Amino acid sequence: MTEPVFGKLALIGIGLIGSSIARAARAYGLVGEIAISTRRPETLARARELGLGDLYSADPAEAVRGADCVIVSVPVGASGAVAEAIAPALKPGAIVSDVGSVKGDVVKQMAPFIPEGVHFVPAHPVAGTEHSGPDAGFAELFRGRWCILTPVPGTEEAATERLARFWAAMGSKVETMTPEHHDMVLAITSHIPHLIAYNIVGTAADLEKVTESEVIKFSAGGFRDFTRIAASDPTMWRDVFLHNKDAVLEMLGRFIEDLFVLQRAIRYADGDALYDLFARTRAIRRSIIDVGQDTAAPDFGRQVVEKVTAEADAAAP
Ligand SMILES: NC(=O)C1=CN([C@@H]2O[C@H](COP(=O)(O)OP(=O)(O)OC[C@H]3O[C@@H](n4cnc5c(N)ncnc54)[C@H](O)[C@@H]3O)[C@@H](O)[C@H]2O)C=CC1
Ligand SMILES: O=C(O)C(=O)Cc1ccc(O)cc1
């Protein structure tokens, strides 16, 4: 057991991530009490059945009253509305955070509603599964995974440090960066991979003949891995693409250019080009495994973003 980091923790949204926080905070003794609010009465009732908190309310403002830390764990498109609803009830000195997969747009949505004297420290645990809802969470979800904090300029360091301590106590490795940088790194390492998975499964499903039996029959191959990712929550991922539009379109442009290069190599039987790429990507996978996947994946993303930024700078007049 670690020392409690917060007296009262309020969780708004109690799906995969919110319920994992509730379970971890409880299991590791990180908070005095947990208040839970979520939009749908059935979900709130299920959270109560699972014993995820101490207080339950359909009204998010009631849940956050007196809380030392509030963590908003809803689809990113709903962040602004939640911030507006809880703002009048926030305790001076409280920390308000979130877990959204997008940071720039979430800051834009939430920051205008955060009252003076309340600390806003956005966060993104880079940990999850394709499952959703309060039953899907588990206390160990964040162990050994990155949690990225993107404090806005002027945030008191003590507030960021306190939230970092909370995530570290749940087993996360914590790093701080700007929201813009976060969105570029995650566009290539998480958002585009999900888009590719949704697309390939969609394409295969459209080939009607194949769908009837062969997709299922032969899906032991790489396609099966894509179907896991493509089973991820549709609302959550719709919101990710709508709210990280610029970074995703930038990285998608790069991806499509590189795909055309591969198409050409196949058409003209350029085996060397194919072999060189495949050898390079195999080395990347092996370095990720050697270092430990969670350490290397953001580093790889960072290298890509640095390359893109340097190229854009060089091309600028
Ligand atoms: N699923 C994943 O693997 C990961 C998700 N995230 C982020 O975490 C956030 C939550 O995702 P999950 O927990 O996976 O989703 P989920 O679908 O399991 O849970 C979402 C929760 O938000 C509630 N909700 C939806 N709209 C609401 C509103 N307007 N007001 C109050 N509650 C509302 C739902 O009832 C549900 O309790 C998202 O922003 C997502 O980008 C971050 C890391 C990983
Ligand atoms: O299930 C998977 O493979 C994931 O990639 C989980 C995930 C989804 C969204 C995030 O913002 C972070 C992690």
mmCIF file of C-alpha atoms and ligand atoms in Angstrom:
data_model
loop_
_atom_site.group_PDB
_atom_site.id
_atom_site.type_symbol
_atom_site.label_atom_id
_atom_site.label_comp_id
_atom_site.label_asym_id
_atom_site.label_seq_id
_atom_site.Cartn_x
_atom_site.Cartn_y
_atom_site.Cartn_z
ATOM 1 C CA MET A 1 0.000 0.000 0.000
ATOM 2 C CA THR A 2 1.187 3.504 -0.895
ATOM 3 C CA GLU A 3 0.231 6.752 0.870
ATOM 4 C CA PRO A 4 -3.102 8.115 -0.456
ATOM 5 C CA VAL A 5 -2.514 10.838 -3.057
ATOM 6 C CA PHE A 6 -6.023 12.315 -2.927
ATOM 7 C CA GLY A 7 -8.798 12.472 -0.338
ATOM 8 C CA LYS A 8 -11.798 12.376 -2.684
ATOM 9 C CA LEU A 9 -11.473 11.249 -6.308
ATOM 10 C CA ALA A 10 -14.374 11.903 -8.702
ATOM 11 C CA LEU A 11 -14.622 9.844 -11.880
ATOM 12 C CA ILE A 12 -16.848 11.139 -14.655
ATOM 13 C CA GLY A 13 -17.395 8.294 -17.138
ATOM 14 C CA ILE A 14 -16.883 4.757 -15.854
ATOM 15 C CA GLY A 15 -16.018 2.640 -18.897
ATOM 16 C CA LEU A 16 -12.800 0.723 -19.578
ATOM 17 C CA ILE A 17 -10.490 3.538 -18.445
ATOM 18 C CA GLY A 18 -12.599 5.102 -15.657
ATOM 19 C CA SER A 19 -13.302 1.704 -14.086
ATOM 20 C CA SER A 20 -9.633 0.680 -14.357
ATOM 21 C CA ILE A 21 -8.669 3.873 -12.491
ATOM 22 C CA ALA A 22 -11.315 3.112 -9.844
ATOM 23 C CA ARG A 23 -10.028 -0.437 -9.405
ATOM 24 C CA ALA A 24 -6.339 0.583 -9.317
ATOM 25 C CA ALA A 25 -6.883 3.567 -6.980
ATOM 26 C CA ARG A 26 -8.774 1.290 -4.596
ATOM 27 C CA ALA A 27 -6.374 -1.665 -4.886
ATOM 28 C CA TYR A 28 -3.296 0.478 -4.209
ATOM 29 C CA GLY A 29 -4.910 2.666 -1.525
ATOM 30 C CA LEU A 30 -4.378 5.893 -3.466
ATOM 31 C CA VAL A 31 -7.575 7.721 -2.488
ATOM 32 C CA GLY A 32 -9.869 8.160 0.517
ATOM 33 C CA GLU A 33 -13.152 7.835 -1.384
ATOM 34 C CA ILE A 34 -14.367 7.555 -4.959
ATOM 35 C CA ALA A 35 -17.419 9.330 -6.390
ATOM 36 C CA ILE A 36 -18.743 8.142 -9.751
ATOM 37 C CA SER A 37 -20.982 9.816 -12.290
ATOM 38 C CA THR A 38 -21.811 8.701 -15.795
ATOM 39 C CA ARG A 39 -24.411 9.577 -18.380
ATOM 40 C CA ARG A 40 -26.436 6.377 -18.661
ATOM 41 C CA PRO A 41 -28.373 5.150 -15.596
ATOM 42 C CA GLU A 42 -27.684 1.493 -16.567
ATOM 43 C CA THR A 43 -23.926 2.104 -16.526
ATOM 44 C CA LEU A 44 -24.123 3.861 -13.161
ATOM 45 C CA ALA A 45 -26.150 0.944 -11.785
ATOM 46 C CA ARG A 46 -23.568 -1.520 -13.108
ATOM 47 C CA ALA A 47 -20.722 0.490 -11.509
ATOM 48 C CA ARG A 48 -22.601 0.258 -8.202
ATOM 49 C CA GLU A 49 -23.127 -3.504 -8.635
ATOM 50 C CA LEU A 50 -19.419 -3.915 -9.279
ATOM 51 C CA GLY A 51 -18.652 -1.834 -6.155
ATOM 52 C CA LEU A 52 -16.333 0.485 -8.080
ATOM 53 C CA GLY A 53 -16.925 3.533 -5.862
ATOM 54 C CA ASP A 54 -18.327 4.891 -2.602
ATOM 55 C CA LEU A 55 -20.761 7.515 -3.975
ATOM 56 C CA TYR A 56 -22.827 7.384 -7.161
ATOM 57 C CA SER A 57 -24.670 10.211 -8.844
ATOM 58 C CA ALA A 58 -26.369 10.863 -12.153
ATOM 59 C CA ASP A 59 -25.348 14.505 -11.716
ATOM 60 C CA PRO A 60 -21.636 15.096 -12.480
ATOM 61 C CA ALA A 61 -21.648 18.385 -10.516
ATOM 62 C CA GLU A 62 -22.779 16.538 -7.398
ATOM 63 C CA ALA A 63 -20.065 13.903 -7.851
ATOM 64 C CA VAL A 64 -17.222 16.463 -8.086
ATOM 65 C CA ARG A 65 -18.338 18.508 -5.063
ATOM 66 C CA GLY A 66 -15.479 18.475 -2.520
ATOM 67 C CA ALA A 67 -13.258 16.320 -4.765
ATOM 68 C CA ASP A 68 -9.486 16.859 -4.680
ATOM 69 C CA CYS A 69 -9.108 15.276 -8.099
ATOM 70 C CA VAL A 70 -11.591 14.871 -10.941
ATOM 71 C CA ILE A 71 -10.778 12.582 -13.873
ATOM 72 C CA VAL A 72 -13.002 12.835 -16.942
ATOM 73 C CA SER A 73 -13.005 9.509 -18.827
ATOM 74 C CA VAL A 74 -15.554 9.992 -21.618
ATOM 75 C CA PRO A 75 -15.277 9.960 -25.440
ATOM 76 C CA VAL A 76 -13.210 13.046 -26.363
ATOM 77 C CA GLY A 77 -16.126 14.729 -28.139
ATOM 78 C CA ALA A 78 -18.006 14.970 -24.821
ATOM 79 C CA SER A 79 -15.137 16.606 -22.848
ATOM 80 C CA GLY A 80 -16.305 20.218 -23.211
ATOM 81 C CA ALA A 81 -19.886 19.483 -22.135
ATOM 82 C CA VAL A 82 -18.654 17.607 -19.054
ATOM 83 C CA ALA A 83 -16.259 20.459 -18.126
ATOM 84 C CA GLU A 84 -19.125 22.940 -18.422
ATOM 85 C CA ALA A 85 -21.401 20.788 -16.239
ATOM 86 C CA ILE A 86 -18.863 20.290 -13.416
ATOM 87 C CA ALA A 87 -17.263 23.778 -13.417
ATOM 88 C CA PRO A 88 -19.555 25.490 -10.863
ATOM 89 C CA ALA A 89 -19.107 22.666 -8.322
ATOM 90 C CA LEU A 90 -15.302 22.357 -8.452
ATOM 91 C CA LYS A 91 -13.436 22.904 -5.185
ATOM 92 C CA PRO A 92 -10.722 25.614 -5.257
ATOM 93 C CA GLY A 93 -7.314 23.904 -5.440
ATOM 94 C CA ALA A 94 -8.774 20.736 -7.038
ATOM 95 C CA ILE A 95 -7.043 19.037 -9.968
ATOM 96 C CA VAL A 96 -9.141 18.406 -13.079
ATOM 97 C CA SER A 97 -7.754 15.884 -15.544
ATOM 98 C CA ASP A 98 -8.904 13.590 -18.336
ATOM 99 C CA VAL A 99 -7.677 10.471 -20.134
ATOM 100 C CA GLY A 100 -8.572 11.338 -23.748
ATOM 101 C CA SER A 101 -6.581 9.876 -26.647
ATOM 102 C CA VAL A 102 -6.422 13.392 -28.150
ATOM 103 C CA LYS A 103 -5.010 16.331 -26.235
ATOM 104 C CA GLY A 104 -4.990 19.619 -28.245
ATOM 105 C CA ASP A 105 -8.709 19.635 -28.960
ATOM 106 C CA VAL A 106 -9.615 18.428 -25.450
ATOM 107 C CA VAL A 107 -7.633 21.326 -23.969
ATOM 108 C CA LYS A 108 -9.535 23.687 -26.288
ATOM 109 C CA GLN A 109 -12.881 22.208 -25.199
ATOM 110 C CA MET A 110 -12.226 22.043 -21.443
ATOM 111 C CA ALA A 111 -9.860 24.920 -20.546
ATOM 112 C CA PRO A 112 -12.416 27.743 -21.001
ATOM 113 C CA PHE A 113 -14.622 26.199 -18.302
ATOM 114 C CA ILE A 114 -11.934 25.573 -15.667
ATOM 115 C CA PRO A 115 -12.365 28.186 -12.910
ATOM 116 C CA GLU A 116 -9.511 30.282 -11.530
ATOM 117 C CA GLY A 117 -7.801 28.422 -8.678
ATOM 118 C CA VAL A 118 -8.526 24.963 -10.118
ATOM 119 C CA HIS A 119 -5.567 23.113 -11.696
ATOM 120 C CA PHE A 120 -6.124 21.641 -15.149
ATOM 121 C CA VAL A 121 -3.678 18.836 -16.002
ATOM 122 C CA PRO A 122 -4.743 16.834 -19.093
ATOM 123 C CA ALA A 123 -3.460 13.260 -19.305
ATOM 124 C CA HIS A 124 -3.454 10.255 -21.611
ATOM 125 C CA PRO A 125 -2.690 6.759 -20.345
ATOM 126 C CA VAL A 126 -1.318 4.982 -23.418
ATOM 127 C CA ALA A 127 -2.899 1.723 -22.326
ATOM 128 C CA GLY A 128 -6.119 0.066 -23.320
ATOM 129 C CA THR A 129 -7.848 -2.791 -25.063
ATOM 130 C CA GLU A 130 -10.538 -3.211 -27.708
ATOM 131 C CA HIS A 131 -13.149 -3.670 -24.941
ATOM 132 C CA SER A 132 -15.295 -0.970 -23.364
ATOM 133 C CA GLY A 133 -17.683 -0.432 -20.455
ATOM 134 C CA PRO A 134 -17.306 -0.786 -16.669
ATOM 135 C CA ASP A 135 -16.909 -4.583 -16.758
ATOM 136 C CA ALA A 136 -13.907 -4.350 -19.089
ATOM 137 C CA GLY A 137 -11.576 -2.508 -16.687
ATOM 138 C CA PHE A 138 -8.873 -4.061 -14.505
ATOM 139 C CA ALA A 139 -6.482 -2.655 -11.900
ATOM 140 C CA GLU A 140 -3.288 -3.719 -13.715
ATOM 141 C CA LEU A 141 -4.136 -1.990 -17.011
ATOM 142 C CA PHE A 142 -1.655 0.852 -16.465
ATOM 143 C CA ARG A 143 1.276 -1.254 -15.180
ATOM 144 C CA GLY A 144 4.438 -0.612 -17.194
ATOM 145 C CA ARG A 145 2.539 1.637 -19.623
ATOM 146 C CA TRP A 146 3.163 5.279 -20.425
ATOM 147 C CA CYS A 147 0.943 8.025 -19.133
ATOM 148 C CA ILE A 148 1.506 11.316 -20.962
ATOM 149 C CA LEU A 149 0.694 14.570 -19.153
ATOM 150 C CA THR A 150 0.180 17.736 -21.213
ATOM 151 C CA PRO A 151 -0.093 20.600 -18.695
ATOM 152 C CA VAL A 152 -1.088 23.951 -20.159
ATOM 153 C CA PRO A 153 1.296 26.923 -19.762
ATOM 154 C CA GLY A 154 1.042 28.500 -16.323
ATOM 155 C CA THR A 155 0.027 25.256 -14.570
ATOM 156 C CA GLU A 156 1.463 24.987 -11.060
ATOM 157 C CA GLU A 157 4.202 22.379 -11.104
ATOM 158 C CA ALA A 158 3.032 20.936 -7.787
ATOM 159 C CA ALA A 159 -0.328 19.995 -9.367
ATOM 160 C CA THR A 160 1.350 18.235 -12.311
ATOM 161 C CA GLU A 161 3.689 16.438 -9.913
ATOM 162 C CA ARG A 162 0.807 15.287 -7.728
ATOM 163 C CA LEU A 163 -1.070 13.836 -10.697
ATOM 164 C CA ALA A 164 2.181 12.242 -11.945
ATOM 165 C CA ARG A 165 2.554 10.609 -8.506
ATOM 166 C CA PHE A 166 -0.979 9.207 -8.797
ATOM 167 C CA TRP A 167 -0.300 7.652 -12.220
ATOM 168 C CA ALA A 168 3.126 6.356 -11.146
ATOM 169 C CA ALA A 169 1.493 4.686 -8.123
ATOM 170 C CA MET A 170 -0.863 2.859 -10.546
ATOM 171 C CA GLY A 171 2.266 1.502 -12.278
ATOM 172 C CA SER A 172 2.604 3.970 -15.153
ATOM 173 C CA LYS A 173 5.753 5.551 -16.521
ATOM 174 C CA VAL A 174 4.969 9.251 -16.741
ATOM 175 C CA GLU A 175 6.178 11.715 -19.361
ATOM 176 C CA THR A 176 5.250 15.349 -20.015
ATOM 177 C CA MET A 177 4.940 16.998 -23.450
ATOM 178 C CA THR A 178 2.875 19.635 -25.267
ATOM 179 C CA PRO A 179 -0.616 18.701 -26.496
ATOM 180 C CA GLU A 180 0.418 19.372 -30.117
ATOM 181 C CA HIS A 181 3.428 17.069 -29.908
ATOM 182 C CA HIS A 182 1.317 14.394 -28.223
ATOM 183 C CA ASP A 183 -1.246 14.521 -31.031
ATOM 184 C CA MET A 184 1.388 14.054 -33.770
ATOM 185 C CA VAL A 185 3.102 11.155 -31.966
ATOM 186 C CA LEU A 186 -0.189 9.383 -31.222
ATOM 187 C CA ALA A 187 -1.512 9.985 -34.748
ATOM 188 C CA ILE A 188 1.234 7.763 -36.186
ATOM 189 C CA THR A 189 1.600 5.245 -33.341
ATOM 190 C CA SER A 190 -2.080 4.713 -32.471
ATOM 191 C CA HIS A 191 -4.658 6.594 -34.540
ATOM 192 C CA ILE A 192 -3.458 5.651 -38.057
ATOM 193 C CA PRO A 193 -2.953 1.977 -37.049
ATOM 194 C CA HIS A 194 -6.582 1.902 -35.883
ATOM 195 C CA LEU A 195 -7.728 3.545 -39.113
ATOM 196 C CA ILE A 196 -5.838 0.952 -41.146
ATOM 197 C CA ALA A 197 -7.433 -1.865 -39.139
ATOM 198 C CA TYR A 198 -10.953 -0.446 -39.596
ATOM 199 C CA ASN A 199 -10.277 -0.026 -43.303
ATOM 200 C CA ILE A 200 -8.841 -3.455 -44.028
ATOM 201 C CA VAL A 201 -11.617 -5.254 -42.163
ATOM 202 C CA GLY A 202 -14.170 -3.069 -43.979
ATOM 203 C CA THR A 203 -12.610 -3.808 -47.360
ATOM 204 C CA ALA A 204 -12.596 -7.545 -46.721
ATOM 205 C CA ALA A 205 -16.215 -7.418 -45.556
ATOM 206 C CA ASP A 206 -17.192 -5.609 -48.759
ATOM 207 C CA LEU A 207 -15.808 -8.447 -50.841
ATOM 208 C CA GLU A 208 -19.033 -10.291 -50.315
ATOM 209 C CA LYS A 209 -17.968 -13.705 -51.541
ATOM 210 C CA VAL A 210 -15.003 -13.754 -49.224
ATOM 211 C CA THR A 211 -17.075 -12.627 -46.259
ATOM 212 C CA GLU A 212 -19.457 -15.535 -46.522
ATOM 213 C CA SER A 213 -16.935 -18.004 -45.220
ATOM 214 C CA GLU A 214 -13.359 -17.456 -46.154
ATOM 215 C CA VAL A 215 -12.630 -14.380 -44.031
ATOM 216 C CA ILE A 216 -13.614 -16.377 -40.981
ATOM 217 C CA LYS A 217 -12.003 -19.611 -42.146
ATOM 218 C CA PHE A 218 -8.617 -18.119 -42.983
ATOM 219 C CA SER A 219 -8.487 -15.361 -40.389
ATOM 220 C CA ALA A 220 -5.778 -17.114 -38.396
ATOM 221 C CA GLY A 221 -3.286 -14.952 -40.323
ATOM 222 C CA GLY A 222 -2.430 -11.251 -39.970
ATOM 223 C CA PHE A 223 -6.062 -10.363 -40.656
ATOM 224 C CA ARG A 224 -7.077 -11.758 -37.268
ATOM 225 C CA ASP A 225 -4.851 -9.212 -35.482
ATOM 226 C CA PHE A 226 -6.520 -6.435 -37.454
ATOM 227 C CA THR A 227 -9.987 -7.662 -36.455
ATOM 228 C CA ARG A 228 -9.071 -7.274 -32.773
ATOM 229 C CA ILE A 229 -8.151 -3.615 -33.263
ATOM 230 C CA ALA A 230 -11.184 -3.058 -35.548
ATOM 231 C CA ALA A 231 -13.451 -4.298 -32.728
ATOM 232 C CA SER A 232 -12.568 -1.162 -30.707
ATOM 233 C CA ASP A 233 -15.350 1.150 -29.541
ATOM 234 C CA PRO A 234 -16.952 2.991 -32.523
ATOM 235 C CA THR A 235 -17.979 6.124 -30.556
ATOM 236 C CA MET A 236 -14.577 6.559 -28.985
ATOM 237 C CA TRP A 237 -12.732 6.171 -32.285
ATOM 238 C CA ARG A 238 -15.142 8.343 -34.272
ATOM 239 C CA ASP A 239 -14.342 11.089 -31.776
ATOM 240 C CA VAL A 240 -10.569 10.514 -31.995
ATOM 241 C CA PHE A 241 -10.595 11.061 -35.771
ATOM 242 C CA LEU A 242 -12.960 14.047 -35.630
ATOM 243 C CA HIS A 243 -10.871 15.731 -32.918
ATOM 244 C CA ASN A 244 -7.310 14.961 -34.072
ATOM 245 C CA LYS A 245 -8.053 15.822 -37.684
ATOM 246 C CA ASP A 246 -4.934 17.825 -38.613
ATOM 247 C CA ALA A 247 -2.314 15.464 -37.196
ATOM 248 C CA VAL A 248 -4.118 12.405 -38.572
ATOM 249 C CA LEU A 249 -4.411 13.937 -42.057
ATOM 250 C CA GLU A 250 -0.706 14.891 -42.005
ATOM 251 C CA MET A 251 0.365 11.354 -41.049
ATOM 252 C CA LEU A 252 -2.183 9.772 -43.388
ATOM 253 C CA GLY A 253 -0.671 11.750 -46.276
ATOM 254 C CA ARG A 254 2.743 10.286 -45.472
ATOM 255 C CA PHE A 255 1.297 6.800 -45.164
ATOM 256 C CA ILE A 256 -0.458 6.986 -48.537
ATOM 257 C CA GLU A 257 2.703 8.249 -50.267
ATOM 258 C CA ASP A 258 4.662 5.323 -48.863
ATOM 259 C CA LEU A 259 1.928 2.896 -49.873
ATOM 260 C CA PHE A 260 2.168 4.126 -53.473
ATOM 261 C CA VAL A 261 5.924 3.457 -53.356
ATOM 262 C CA LEU A 262 5.186 -0.120 -52.299
ATOM 263 C CA GLN A 263 2.534 -0.510 -55.007
ATOM 264 C CA ARG A 264 5.076 0.588 -57.589
ATOM 265 C CA ALA A 265 7.751 -1.768 -56.234
ATOM 266 C CA ILE A 266 5.329 -4.682 -56.595
ATOM 267 C CA ARG A 267 4.222 -3.626 -60.087
ATOM 268 C CA TYR A 268 7.812 -3.354 -61.346
ATOM 269 C CA ALA A 269 9.020 -6.402 -59.409
ATOM 270 C CA ASP A 270 11.505 -4.310 -57.406
ATOM 271 C CA GLY A 271 12.379 -7.054 -54.927
ATOM 272 C CA ASP A 272 15.250 -5.078 -53.404
ATOM 273 C CA ALA A 273 12.961 -2.189 -52.430
ATOM 274 C CA LEU A 274 10.507 -4.613 -50.831
ATOM 275 C CA TYR A 275 13.242 -6.558 -49.061
ATOM 276 C CA ASP A 276 14.923 -3.392 -47.734
ATOM 277 C CA LEU A 277 11.701 -2.065 -46.213
ATOM 278 C CA PHE A 278 10.733 -5.413 -44.694
ATOM 279 C CA ALA A 279 14.219 -5.843 -43.190
ATOM 280 C CA ARG A 280 14.063 -2.328 -41.726
ATOM 281 C CA THR A 281 10.617 -2.877 -40.196
ATOM 282 C CA ARG A 282 11.644 -6.260 -38.771
ATOM 283 C CA ALA A 283 14.571 -4.535 -37.015
ATOM 284 C CA ILE A 284 12.184 -1.941 -35.598
ATOM 285 C CA ARG A 285 9.898 -4.645 -34.192
ATOM 286 C CA ARG A 286 12.878 -6.444 -32.656
ATOM 287 C CA SER A 287 14.157 -3.237 -31.060
ATOM 288 C CA ILE A 288 10.681 -2.625 -29.603
ATOM 289 C CA ILE A 289 10.638 -6.135 -28.111
ATOM 290 C CA ASP A 290 14.237 -5.824 -26.824
ATOM 291 C CA VAL A 291 13.664 -2.510 -25.114
ATOM 292 C CA GLY A 292 10.155 -3.420 -23.938
ATOM 293 C CA GLN A 293 7.269 -2.448 -26.175
ATOM 294 C CA ASP A 294 5.995 0.428 -24.074
ATOM 295 C CA THR A 295 9.322 2.179 -23.961
ATOM 296 C CA ALA A 296 10.142 1.893 -27.619
ATOM 297 C CA ALA A 297 6.790 2.642 -29.243
ATOM 298 C CA PRO A 298 6.589 6.304 -28.133
ATOM 299 C CA ASP A 299 10.322 6.689 -28.932
ATOM 300 C CA PHE A 300 9.664 5.400 -32.439
ATOM 301 C CA GLY A 301 6.718 7.793 -32.798
ATOM 302 C CA ARG A 302 8.870 10.639 -31.560
ATOM 303 C CA GLN A 303 11.553 9.862 -34.161
ATOM 304 C CA VAL A 304 8.912 9.946 -36.897
ATOM 305 C CA VAL A 305 7.534 13.288 -35.688
ATOM 306 C CA GLU A 306 11.028 14.780 -35.442
ATOM 307 C CA LYS A 307 11.730 13.654 -39.023
ATOM 308 C CA VAL A 308 8.461 15.143 -40.307
ATOM 309 C CA THR A 309 9.073 18.414 -38.440
ATOM 310 C CA ALA A 310 12.656 18.666 -39.745
ATOM 311 C CA GLU A 311 11.507 18.019 -43.322
ATOM 312 C CA ALA A 312 8.740 20.625 -43.015
ATOM 313 C CA ASP A 313 11.288 23.158 -41.666
ATOM 314 C CA ALA A 314 13.699 22.397 -44.524
ATOM 315 C CA ALA A 315 10.922 22.801 -47.114
ATOM 316 C CA ALA A 316 9.726 26.122 -45.649
ATOM 317 C CA PRO A 317 10.724 29.172 -47.737
HETATM 318 N N1 LIG B 1 -10.219 2.327 -24.841
HETATM 319 C C1 LIG B 1 -8.931 2.540 -24.779
HETATM 320 O O1 LIG B 1 -8.149 1.638 -25.081
HETATM 321 C C2 LIG B 1 -8.414 3.877 -24.327
HETATM 322 C C3 LIG B 1 -9.247 4.981 -24.253
HETATM 323 N N2 LIG B 1 -8.743 6.197 -23.873
HETATM 324 C C4 LIG B 1 -9.634 7.361 -23.796
HETATM 325 O O2 LIG B 1 -10.404 7.206 -22.626
HETATM 326 C C5 LIG B 1 -11.689 7.798 -22.790
HETATM 327 C C6 LIG B 1 -12.747 6.810 -22.353
HETATM 328 O O3 LIG B 1 -12.606 5.650 -23.128
HETATM 329 P P1 LIG B 1 -13.117 4.223 -22.608
HETATM 330 O O4 LIG B 1 -13.088 4.147 -21.135
HETATM 331 O O5 LIG B 1 -12.384 3.211 -23.403
HETATM 332 O O6 LIG B 1 -14.619 4.294 -23.119
HETATM 333 P P2 LIG B 1 -15.903 3.474 -22.644
HETATM 334 O O7 LIG B 1 -16.850 3.493 -23.778
HETATM 335 O O8 LIG B 1 -15.518 2.167 -22.047
HETATM 336 O O9 LIG B 1 -16.462 4.421 -21.480
HETATM 337 C C7 LIG B 1 -16.906 5.718 -21.696
HETATM 338 C C8 LIG B 1 -17.736 6.155 -20.512
HETATM 339 O O10 LIG B 1 -18.141 7.508 -20.715
HETATM 340 C C9 LIG B 1 -19.542 7.625 -20.463
HETATM 341 N N3 LIG B 1 -20.023 8.780 -21.206
HETATM 342 C C10 LIG B 1 -20.159 8.929 -22.538
HETATM 343 N N4 LIG B 1 -20.583 10.172 -22.835
HETATM 344 C C11 LIG B 1 -20.712 10.818 -21.647
HETATM 345 C C12 LIG B 1 -21.121 12.108 -21.250
HETATM 346 N N5 LIG B 1 -21.483 13.000 -22.165
HETATM 347 N N6 LIG B 1 -21.136 12.407 -19.936
HETATM 348 C C13 LIG B 1 -20.779 11.509 -18.996
HETATM 349 N N7 LIG B 1 -20.378 10.263 -19.303
HETATM 350 C C14 LIG B 1 -20.353 9.921 -20.611
HETATM 351 C C15 LIG B 1 -20.105 6.277 -20.879
HETATM 352 O O11 LIG B 1 -21.347 6.029 -20.296
HETATM 353 C C16 LIG B 1 -19.009 5.356 -20.306
HETATM 354 O O12 LIG B 1 -19.206 5.175 -18.921
HETATM 355 C C17 LIG B 1 -11.787 8.240 -24.236
HETATM 356 O O13 LIG B 1 -11.597 9.622 -24.320
HETATM 357 C C18 LIG B 1 -10.636 7.513 -24.919
HETATM 358 O O14 LIG B 1 -10.098 8.277 -25.984
HETATM 359 C C19 LIG B 1 -7.442 6.356 -23.476
HETATM 360 C C20 LIG B 1 -6.593 5.291 -23.507
HETATM 361 C C21 LIG B 1 -6.992 3.967 -23.971
HETATM 362 O O1 LIG B 2 -6.015 -2.104 -27.901
HETATM 363 C C1 LIG B 2 -4.993 -1.573 -28.351
HETATM 364 O O2 LIG B 2 -4.151 -2.224 -28.996
HETATM 365 C C2 LIG B 2 -4.744 -0.139 -28.141
HETATM 366 O O3 LIG B 2 -4.068 0.479 -28.925
HETATM 367 C C3 LIG B 2 -5.344 0.489 -26.935
HETATM 368 C C4 LIG B 2 -5.325 1.980 -26.892
HETATM 369 C C5 LIG B 2 -6.331 2.695 -27.523
HETATM 370 C C6 LIG B 2 -6.367 4.070 -27.453
HETATM 371 C C7 LIG B 2 -5.393 4.750 -26.769
HETATM 372 O O4 LIG B 2 -5.437 6.077 -26.700
HETATM 373 C C8 LIG B 2 -4.382 4.068 -26.125
HETATM 374 C C9 LIG B 2 -4.350 2.667 -26.188
#
